[in-house]
mmCIF file of C-alpha atoms in Angstrom:
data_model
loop_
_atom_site.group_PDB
_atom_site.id
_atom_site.type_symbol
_atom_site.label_atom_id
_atom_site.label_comp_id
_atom_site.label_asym_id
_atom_site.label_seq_id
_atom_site.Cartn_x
_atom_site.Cartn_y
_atom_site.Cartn_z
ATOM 1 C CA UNK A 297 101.600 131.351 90.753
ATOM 2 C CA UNK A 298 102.268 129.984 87.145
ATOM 3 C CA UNK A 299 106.026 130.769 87.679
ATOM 4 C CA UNK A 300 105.988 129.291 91.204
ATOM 5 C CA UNK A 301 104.236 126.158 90.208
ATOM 6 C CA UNK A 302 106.227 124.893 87.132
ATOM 7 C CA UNK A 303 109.196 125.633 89.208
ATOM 8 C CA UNK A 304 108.007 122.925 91.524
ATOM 9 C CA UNK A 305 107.556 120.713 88.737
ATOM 10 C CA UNK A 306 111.033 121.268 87.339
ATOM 11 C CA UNK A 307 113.020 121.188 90.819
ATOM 12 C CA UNK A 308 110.888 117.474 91.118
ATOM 13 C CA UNK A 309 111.491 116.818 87.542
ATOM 14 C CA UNK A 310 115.182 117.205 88.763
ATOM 15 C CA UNK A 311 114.884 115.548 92.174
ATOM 16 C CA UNK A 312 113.400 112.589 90.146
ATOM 17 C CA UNK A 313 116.523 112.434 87.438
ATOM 18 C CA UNK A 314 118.973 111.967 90.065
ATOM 19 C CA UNK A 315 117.046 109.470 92.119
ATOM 20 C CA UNK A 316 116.844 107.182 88.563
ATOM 21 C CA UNK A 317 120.445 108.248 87.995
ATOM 22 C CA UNK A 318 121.615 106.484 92.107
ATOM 23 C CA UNK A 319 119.277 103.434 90.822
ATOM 24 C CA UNK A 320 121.174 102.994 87.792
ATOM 25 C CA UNK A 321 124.213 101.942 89.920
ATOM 26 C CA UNK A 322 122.276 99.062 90.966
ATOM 27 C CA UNK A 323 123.389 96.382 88.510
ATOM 28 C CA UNK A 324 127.000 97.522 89.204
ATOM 29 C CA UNK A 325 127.068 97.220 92.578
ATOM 30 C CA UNK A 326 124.859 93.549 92.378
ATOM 31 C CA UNK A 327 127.312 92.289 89.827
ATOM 32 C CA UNK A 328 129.955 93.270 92.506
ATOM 33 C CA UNK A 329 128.101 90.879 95.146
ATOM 34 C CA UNK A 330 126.997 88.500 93.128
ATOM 35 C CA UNK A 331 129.858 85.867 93.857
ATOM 36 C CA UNK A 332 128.731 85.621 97.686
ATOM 37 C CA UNK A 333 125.260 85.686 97.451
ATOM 38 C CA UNK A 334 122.101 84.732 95.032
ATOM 39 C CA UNK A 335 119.500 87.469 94.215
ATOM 40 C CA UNK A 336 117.290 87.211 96.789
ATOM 41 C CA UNK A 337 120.144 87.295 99.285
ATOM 42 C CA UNK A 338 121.300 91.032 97.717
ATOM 43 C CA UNK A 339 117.499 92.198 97.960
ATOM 44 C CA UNK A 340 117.393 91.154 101.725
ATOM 45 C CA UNK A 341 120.453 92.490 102.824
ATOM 46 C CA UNK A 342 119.994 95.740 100.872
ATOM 47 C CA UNK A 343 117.153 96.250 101.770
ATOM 48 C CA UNK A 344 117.864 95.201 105.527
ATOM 49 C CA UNK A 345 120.860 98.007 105.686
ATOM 50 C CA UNK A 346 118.707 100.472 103.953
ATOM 51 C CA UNK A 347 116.046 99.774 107.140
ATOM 52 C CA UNK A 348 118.715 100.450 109.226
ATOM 53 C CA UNK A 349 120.056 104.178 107.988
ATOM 54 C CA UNK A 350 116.226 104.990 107.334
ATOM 55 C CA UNK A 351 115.600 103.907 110.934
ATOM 56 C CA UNK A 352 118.718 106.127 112.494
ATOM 57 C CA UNK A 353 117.351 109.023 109.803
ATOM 58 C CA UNK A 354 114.301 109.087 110.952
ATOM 59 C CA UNK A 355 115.661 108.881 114.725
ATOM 60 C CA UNK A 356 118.074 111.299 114.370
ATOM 61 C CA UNK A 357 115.437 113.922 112.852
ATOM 62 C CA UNK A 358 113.012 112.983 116.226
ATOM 63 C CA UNK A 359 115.730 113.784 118.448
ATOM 64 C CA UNK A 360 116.764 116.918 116.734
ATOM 65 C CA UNK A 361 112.917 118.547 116.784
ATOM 66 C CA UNK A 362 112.979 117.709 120.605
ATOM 67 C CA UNK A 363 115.921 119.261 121.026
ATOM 68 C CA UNK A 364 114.841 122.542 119.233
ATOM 69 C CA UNK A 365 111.425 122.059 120.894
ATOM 70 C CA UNK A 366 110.045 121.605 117.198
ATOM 71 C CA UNK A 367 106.426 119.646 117.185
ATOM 72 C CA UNK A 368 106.752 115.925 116.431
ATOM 73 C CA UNK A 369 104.366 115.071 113.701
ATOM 74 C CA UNK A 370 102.088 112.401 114.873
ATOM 75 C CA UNK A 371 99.157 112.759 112.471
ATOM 76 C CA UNK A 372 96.343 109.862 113.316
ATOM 77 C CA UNK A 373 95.498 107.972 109.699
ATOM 78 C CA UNK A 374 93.131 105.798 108.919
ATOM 79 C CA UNK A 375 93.583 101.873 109.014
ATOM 80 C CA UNK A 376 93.375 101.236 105.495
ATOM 81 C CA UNK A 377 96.241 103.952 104.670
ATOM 82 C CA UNK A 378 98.459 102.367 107.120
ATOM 83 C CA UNK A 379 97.740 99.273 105.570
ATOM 84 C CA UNK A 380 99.183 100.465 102.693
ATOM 85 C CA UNK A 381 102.599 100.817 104.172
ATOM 86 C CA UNK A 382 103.434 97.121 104.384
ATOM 87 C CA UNK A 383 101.698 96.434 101.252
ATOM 88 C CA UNK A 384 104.138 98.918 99.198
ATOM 89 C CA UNK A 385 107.110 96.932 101.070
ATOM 90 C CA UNK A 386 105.736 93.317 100.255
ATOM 91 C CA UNK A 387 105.223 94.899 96.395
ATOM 92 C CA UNK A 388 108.843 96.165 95.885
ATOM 93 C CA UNK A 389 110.706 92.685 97.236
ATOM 94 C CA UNK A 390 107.990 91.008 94.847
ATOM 95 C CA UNK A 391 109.316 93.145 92.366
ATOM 96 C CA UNK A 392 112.969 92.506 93.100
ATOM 97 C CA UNK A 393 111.999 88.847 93.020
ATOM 98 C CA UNK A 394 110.237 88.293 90.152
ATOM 99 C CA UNK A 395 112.632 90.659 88.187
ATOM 100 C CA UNK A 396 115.230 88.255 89.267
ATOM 101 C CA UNK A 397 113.732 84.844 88.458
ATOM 102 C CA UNK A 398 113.125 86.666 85.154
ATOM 103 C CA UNK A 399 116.953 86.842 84.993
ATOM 104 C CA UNK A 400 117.505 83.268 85.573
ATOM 105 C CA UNK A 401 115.344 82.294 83.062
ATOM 106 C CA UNK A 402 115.573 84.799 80.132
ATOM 107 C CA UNK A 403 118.239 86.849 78.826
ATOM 108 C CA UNK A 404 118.928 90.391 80.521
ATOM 109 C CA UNK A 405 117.823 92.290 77.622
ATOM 110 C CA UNK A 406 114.607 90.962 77.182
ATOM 111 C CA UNK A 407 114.095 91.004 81.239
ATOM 112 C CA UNK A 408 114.875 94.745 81.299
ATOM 113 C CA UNK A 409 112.715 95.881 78.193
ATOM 114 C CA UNK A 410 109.794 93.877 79.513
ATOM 115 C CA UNK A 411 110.204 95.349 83.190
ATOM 116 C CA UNK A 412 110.569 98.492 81.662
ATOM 117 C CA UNK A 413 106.927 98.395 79.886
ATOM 118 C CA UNK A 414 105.687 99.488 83.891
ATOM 119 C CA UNK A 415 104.632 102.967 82.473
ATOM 120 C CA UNK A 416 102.249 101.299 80.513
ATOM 121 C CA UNK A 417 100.542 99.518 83.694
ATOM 122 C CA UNK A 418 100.755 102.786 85.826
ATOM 123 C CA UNK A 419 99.392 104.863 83.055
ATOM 124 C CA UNK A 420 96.740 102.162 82.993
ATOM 125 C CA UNK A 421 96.129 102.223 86.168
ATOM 126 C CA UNK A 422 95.577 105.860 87.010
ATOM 127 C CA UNK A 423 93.192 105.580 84.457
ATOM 128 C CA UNK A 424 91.210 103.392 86.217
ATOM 129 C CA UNK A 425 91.691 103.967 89.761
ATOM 130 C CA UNK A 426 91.988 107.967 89.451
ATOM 131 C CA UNK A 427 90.513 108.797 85.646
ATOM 132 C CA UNK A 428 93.099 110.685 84.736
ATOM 133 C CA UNK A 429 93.191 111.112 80.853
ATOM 134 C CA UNK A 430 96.216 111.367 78.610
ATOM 135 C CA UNK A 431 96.422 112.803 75.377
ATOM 136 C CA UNK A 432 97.938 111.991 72.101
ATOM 137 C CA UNK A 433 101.104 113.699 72.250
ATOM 138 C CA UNK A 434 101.432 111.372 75.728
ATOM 139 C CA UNK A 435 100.675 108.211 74.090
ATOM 140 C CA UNK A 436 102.915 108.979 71.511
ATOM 141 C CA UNK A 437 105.874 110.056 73.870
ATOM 142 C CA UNK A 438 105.533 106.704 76.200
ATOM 143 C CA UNK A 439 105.169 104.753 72.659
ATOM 144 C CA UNK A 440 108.821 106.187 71.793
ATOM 145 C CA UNK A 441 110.348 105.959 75.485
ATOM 146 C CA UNK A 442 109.512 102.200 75.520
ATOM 147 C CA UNK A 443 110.426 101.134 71.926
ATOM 148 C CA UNK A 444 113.833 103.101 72.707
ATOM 149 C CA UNK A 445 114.327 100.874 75.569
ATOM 150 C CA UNK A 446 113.927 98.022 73.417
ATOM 151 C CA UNK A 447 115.847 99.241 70.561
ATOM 152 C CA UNK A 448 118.420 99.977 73.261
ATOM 153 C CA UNK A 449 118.259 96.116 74.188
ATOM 154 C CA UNK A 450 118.197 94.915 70.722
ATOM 155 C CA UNK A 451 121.610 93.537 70.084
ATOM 156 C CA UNK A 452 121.336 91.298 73.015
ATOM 157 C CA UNK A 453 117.858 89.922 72.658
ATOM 158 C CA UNK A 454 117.434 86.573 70.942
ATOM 159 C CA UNK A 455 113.485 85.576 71.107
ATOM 160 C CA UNK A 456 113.717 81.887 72.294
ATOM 161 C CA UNK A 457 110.064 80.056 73.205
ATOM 162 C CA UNK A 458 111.336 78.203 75.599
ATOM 163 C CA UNK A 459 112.463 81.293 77.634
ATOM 164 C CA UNK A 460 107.563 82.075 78.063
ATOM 165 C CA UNK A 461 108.356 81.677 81.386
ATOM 166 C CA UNK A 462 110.638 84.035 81.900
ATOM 167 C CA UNK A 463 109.364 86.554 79.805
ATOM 168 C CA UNK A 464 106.230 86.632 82.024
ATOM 169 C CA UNK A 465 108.387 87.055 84.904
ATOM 170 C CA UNK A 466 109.496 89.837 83.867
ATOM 171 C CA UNK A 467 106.013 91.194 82.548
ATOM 172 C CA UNK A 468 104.838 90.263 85.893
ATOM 173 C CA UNK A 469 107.960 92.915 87.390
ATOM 174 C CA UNK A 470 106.801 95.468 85.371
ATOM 175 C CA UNK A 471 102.846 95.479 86.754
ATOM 176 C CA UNK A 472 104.418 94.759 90.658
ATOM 177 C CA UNK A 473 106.579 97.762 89.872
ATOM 178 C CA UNK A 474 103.375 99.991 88.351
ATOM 179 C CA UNK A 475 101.529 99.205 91.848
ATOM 180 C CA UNK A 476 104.119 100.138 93.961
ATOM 181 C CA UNK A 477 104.482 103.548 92.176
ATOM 182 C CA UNK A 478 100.743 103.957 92.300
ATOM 183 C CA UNK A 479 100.270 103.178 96.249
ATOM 184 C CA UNK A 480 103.450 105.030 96.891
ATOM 185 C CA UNK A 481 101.682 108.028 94.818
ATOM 186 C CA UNK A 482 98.963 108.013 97.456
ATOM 187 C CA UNK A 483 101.005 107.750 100.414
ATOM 188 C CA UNK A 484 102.703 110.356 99.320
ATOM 189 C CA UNK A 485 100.217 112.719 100.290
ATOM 190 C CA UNK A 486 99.783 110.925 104.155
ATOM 191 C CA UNK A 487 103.346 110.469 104.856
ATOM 192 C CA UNK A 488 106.492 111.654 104.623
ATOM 193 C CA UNK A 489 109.338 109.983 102.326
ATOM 194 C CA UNK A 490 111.557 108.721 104.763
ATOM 195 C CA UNK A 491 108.357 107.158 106.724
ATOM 196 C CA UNK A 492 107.134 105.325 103.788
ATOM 197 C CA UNK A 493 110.908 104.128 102.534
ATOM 198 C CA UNK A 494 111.400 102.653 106.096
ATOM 199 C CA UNK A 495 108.382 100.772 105.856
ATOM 200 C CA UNK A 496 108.947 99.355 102.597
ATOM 201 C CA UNK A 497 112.408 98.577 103.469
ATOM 202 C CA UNK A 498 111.679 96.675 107.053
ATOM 203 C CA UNK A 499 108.696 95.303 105.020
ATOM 204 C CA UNK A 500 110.309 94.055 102.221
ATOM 205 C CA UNK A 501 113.521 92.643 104.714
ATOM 206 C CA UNK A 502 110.532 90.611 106.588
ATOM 207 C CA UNK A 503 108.883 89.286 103.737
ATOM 208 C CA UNK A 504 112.333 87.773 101.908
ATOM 209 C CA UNK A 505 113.889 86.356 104.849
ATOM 210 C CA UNK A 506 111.766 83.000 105.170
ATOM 211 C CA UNK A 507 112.724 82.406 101.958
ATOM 212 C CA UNK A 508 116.166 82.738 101.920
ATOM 213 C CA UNK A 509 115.948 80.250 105.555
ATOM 214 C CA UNK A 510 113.875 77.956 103.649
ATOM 215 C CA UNK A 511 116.508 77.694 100.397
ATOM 216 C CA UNK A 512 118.910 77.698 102.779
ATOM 217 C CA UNK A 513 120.396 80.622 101.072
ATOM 218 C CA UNK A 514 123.442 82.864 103.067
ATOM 219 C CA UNK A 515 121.934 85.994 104.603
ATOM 220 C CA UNK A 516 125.210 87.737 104.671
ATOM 221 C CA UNK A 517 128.247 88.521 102.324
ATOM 222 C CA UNK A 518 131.575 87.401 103.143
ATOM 223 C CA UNK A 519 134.039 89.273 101.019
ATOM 224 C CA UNK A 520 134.783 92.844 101.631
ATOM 225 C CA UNK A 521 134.351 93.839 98.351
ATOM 226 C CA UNK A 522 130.245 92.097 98.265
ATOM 227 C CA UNK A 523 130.072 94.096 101.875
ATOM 228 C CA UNK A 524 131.450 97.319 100.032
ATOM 229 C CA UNK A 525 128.458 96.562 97.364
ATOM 230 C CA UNK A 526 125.859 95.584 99.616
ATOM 231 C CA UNK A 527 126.440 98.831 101.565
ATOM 232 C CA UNK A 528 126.342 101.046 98.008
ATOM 233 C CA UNK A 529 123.441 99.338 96.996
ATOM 234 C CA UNK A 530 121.775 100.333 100.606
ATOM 235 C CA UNK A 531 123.071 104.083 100.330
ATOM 236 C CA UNK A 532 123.094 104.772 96.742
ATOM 237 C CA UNK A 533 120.202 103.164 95.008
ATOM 238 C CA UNK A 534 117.775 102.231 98.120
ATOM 239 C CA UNK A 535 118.281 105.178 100.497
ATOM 240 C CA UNK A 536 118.841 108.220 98.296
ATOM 241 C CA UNK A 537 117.867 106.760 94.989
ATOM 242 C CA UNK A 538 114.236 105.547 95.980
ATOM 243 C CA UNK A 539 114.160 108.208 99.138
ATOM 244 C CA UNK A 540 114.471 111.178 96.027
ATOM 245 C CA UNK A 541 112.165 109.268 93.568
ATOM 246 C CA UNK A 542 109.710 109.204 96.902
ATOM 247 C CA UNK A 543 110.247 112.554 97.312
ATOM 248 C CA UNK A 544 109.253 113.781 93.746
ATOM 249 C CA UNK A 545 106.080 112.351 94.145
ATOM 250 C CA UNK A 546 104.592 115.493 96.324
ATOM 251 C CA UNK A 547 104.912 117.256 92.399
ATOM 252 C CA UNK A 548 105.339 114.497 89.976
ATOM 253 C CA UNK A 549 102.580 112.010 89.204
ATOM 254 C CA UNK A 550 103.279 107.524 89.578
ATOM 255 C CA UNK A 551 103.114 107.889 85.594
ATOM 256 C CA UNK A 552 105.592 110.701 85.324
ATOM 257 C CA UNK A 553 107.873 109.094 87.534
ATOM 258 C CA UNK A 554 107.527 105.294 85.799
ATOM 259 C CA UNK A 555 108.373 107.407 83.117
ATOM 260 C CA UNK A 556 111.348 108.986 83.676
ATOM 261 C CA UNK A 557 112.800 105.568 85.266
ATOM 262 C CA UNK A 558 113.272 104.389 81.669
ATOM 263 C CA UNK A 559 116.406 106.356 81.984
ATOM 264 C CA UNK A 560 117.523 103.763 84.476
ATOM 265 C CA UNK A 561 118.816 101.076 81.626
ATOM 266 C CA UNK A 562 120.286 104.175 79.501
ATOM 267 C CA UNK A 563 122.507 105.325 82.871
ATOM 268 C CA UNK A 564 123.120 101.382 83.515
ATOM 269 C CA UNK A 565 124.835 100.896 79.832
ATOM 270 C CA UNK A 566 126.240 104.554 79.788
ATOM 271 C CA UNK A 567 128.215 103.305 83.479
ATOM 272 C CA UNK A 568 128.922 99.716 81.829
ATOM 273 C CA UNK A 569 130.518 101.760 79.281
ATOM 274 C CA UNK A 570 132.319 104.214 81.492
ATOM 275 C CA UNK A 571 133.455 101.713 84.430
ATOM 276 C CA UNK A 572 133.906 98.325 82.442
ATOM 277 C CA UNK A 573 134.527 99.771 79.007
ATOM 278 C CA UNK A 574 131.698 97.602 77.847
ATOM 279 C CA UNK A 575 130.853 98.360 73.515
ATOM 280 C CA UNK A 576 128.322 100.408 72.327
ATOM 281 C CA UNK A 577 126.692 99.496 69.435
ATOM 282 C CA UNK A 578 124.752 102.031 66.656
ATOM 283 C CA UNK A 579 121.781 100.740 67.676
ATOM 284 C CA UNK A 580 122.292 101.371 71.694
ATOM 285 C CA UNK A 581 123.027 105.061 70.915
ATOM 286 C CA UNK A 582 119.803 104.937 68.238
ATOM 287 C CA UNK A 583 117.918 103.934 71.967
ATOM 288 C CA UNK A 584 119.477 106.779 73.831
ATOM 289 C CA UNK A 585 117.946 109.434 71.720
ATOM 290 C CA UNK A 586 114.542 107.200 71.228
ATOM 291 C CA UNK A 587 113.885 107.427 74.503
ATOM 292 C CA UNK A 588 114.982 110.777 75.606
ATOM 293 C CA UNK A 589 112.787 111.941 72.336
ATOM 294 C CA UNK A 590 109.628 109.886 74.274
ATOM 295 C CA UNK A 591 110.626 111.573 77.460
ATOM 296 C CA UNK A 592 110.680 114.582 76.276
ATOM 297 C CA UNK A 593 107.321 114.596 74.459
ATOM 298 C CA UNK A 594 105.346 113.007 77.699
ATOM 299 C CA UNK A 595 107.188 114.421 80.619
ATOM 300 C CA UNK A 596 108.740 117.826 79.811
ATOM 301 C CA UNK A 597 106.098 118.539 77.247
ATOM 302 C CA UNK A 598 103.019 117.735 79.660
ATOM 303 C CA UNK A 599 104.996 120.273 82.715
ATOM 304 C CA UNK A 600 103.331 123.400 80.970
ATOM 305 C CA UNK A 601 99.595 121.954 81.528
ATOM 306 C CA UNK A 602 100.378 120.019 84.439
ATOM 307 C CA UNK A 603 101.221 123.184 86.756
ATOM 308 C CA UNK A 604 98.312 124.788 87.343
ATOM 309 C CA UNK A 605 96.486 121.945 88.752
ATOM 310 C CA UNK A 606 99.463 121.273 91.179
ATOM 311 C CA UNK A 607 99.278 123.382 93.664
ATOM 312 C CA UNK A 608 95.374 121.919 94.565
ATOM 313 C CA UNK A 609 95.201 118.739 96.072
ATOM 314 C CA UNK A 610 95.158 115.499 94.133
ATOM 315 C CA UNK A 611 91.704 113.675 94.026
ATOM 316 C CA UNK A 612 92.471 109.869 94.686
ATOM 317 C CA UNK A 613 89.157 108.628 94.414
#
């Protein structure tokens, strides 16, 4: 049962590494697009096309168990968990958003270390919402995996006061980001991932669109190559990216997996490196090993203990 459980936990573990690894490609494929449309117009239409193939996934799967004469799930759930569903979707675009008014305001490197201090808000808030309890070698591990993300943003940062704003922006990203994970935790355990990843998707399409009507911002791309990006963002990141990170969180904790998306700036500058040839400093390779150290000591080192409460249901308060 031992066996059988921390194999669950390292097939997730796994499931979860790629999903961060398909996000990574996100700032490649938005620097791609971003000559036809602002920020907000990349969230919407990503997240509009990723609507769309979640929408024929989940239609195609229908038609298939009808075919086979397979039973349809169709589960009644209470009002407040399907208000949940929406909320997750109106949580993520805030993220996008605030992440990239962050951008516009700051530098990247300080908007990316501060958006990545979200472990420390969804570690927070499983405390309070679920009391889950975390020992030292934990503390210590998420301590390391954060200053590594920093130390891995060090050579761009320059710490300017007028740039508050910004900086809170990004802060701001990194507690939307810890309350998606933690919401998406729960519905986890009512839905399945493709369900909740269409719902944030169509949500989050909903909720950007007045704005982008109201700036009057283009909707669209134009250019081939922004529609080739647009559609990789969609596929890559949204749809299997987010659909595996979903999925990892029938075995993997919110924490765990706020965790292990630190990796998603060390993949970003390891692909800058590998598609645009872009430097790498002593100090960015000093941040690789910082935070796979602080992975390592809360994530792989907590699998052990974690497995033999996984297999019983988790207690959400």
């Amino acid at each position: 049962m031992l066996f059988n459980s921390y194999s669950k936990s390292a097939i997730a573990l796994t499931i979860c590494f790629i999903g961060v690894f398909a996000i990574s490609f996100g700032s490649i494929f938005a620097k791609l697009c971003s000559p036809d449309l602002t920020p907000q117009g990349i969230a919407f239409s990503r997240l509009l096309v990723a609507a769309i193939a979640f929408s024929l996934w989940t239609g195609g799967k229908t038609v298939y168990q009808r075919l086979q004469s397979e039973p349809v799930e169709n589960t009644p759930h209470h009002p407040m968990t399907l208000l949940l569903l929406p909320l997750a979707g109106i949580l993520w675009v805030m993220t996008l958003a605030t992440m990239y008014w962050a951008l516009d305001q700051t530098s990247v490197a300080i908007t990316t270390a501060l958006h990545n201090l979200a472990p420390i808000f969804t570690s927070l808030g499983a405390w309070w919402l679920w009391g889950q309890k975390f020992d030292r070698r934990f503390l210590l591990g998420l301590s390391l995996a954060i200053a590594g993300v920093f130390i891995l943003e060090l050579g761009e940062m320059q710490i300017d006061a007028s740039r508050v704003q910004g900086d809170g922006f990004a802060i701001l990203s990194a507690v939307l980001l810890a309350a998606y994970l933690l919401i998406l935790e729960y519905l986890r355990t009512q839905f399945s991932p493709t369900t909740i990843q269409l719902w944030v998707c169509s949500t989050g399409a909903l909720a950007s669109l007045p704005l982008l009507l109201l700036n009057h911002e283009p909707v669209f791309p134009q250019s081939s190559q922004a529609w080739f990006a647009i559609l990789s963002l969609a596929v890559v990141c949204q749809f299997f990216g987010h659909g595996l990170l979903t999925f990892s969180l029938t075995s993997l904790s919110s924490v765990t997996v706020s965790l292990v998306h630190l990796l998603e700036p060390v993949f970003s500058v390891f692909l800058a490196w590998v598609i645009f040839w872009e430097y790498l400093s002593f100090w960015t390779w000093v941040g690789f090993v910082v935070v796979l150290a602080g992975l390592y000591l809360t994530v792989l080192g907590e699998m052990p203990r974690d497995t033999l409460v996984l297999d019983q249901p988790k207690n959400h308060g």
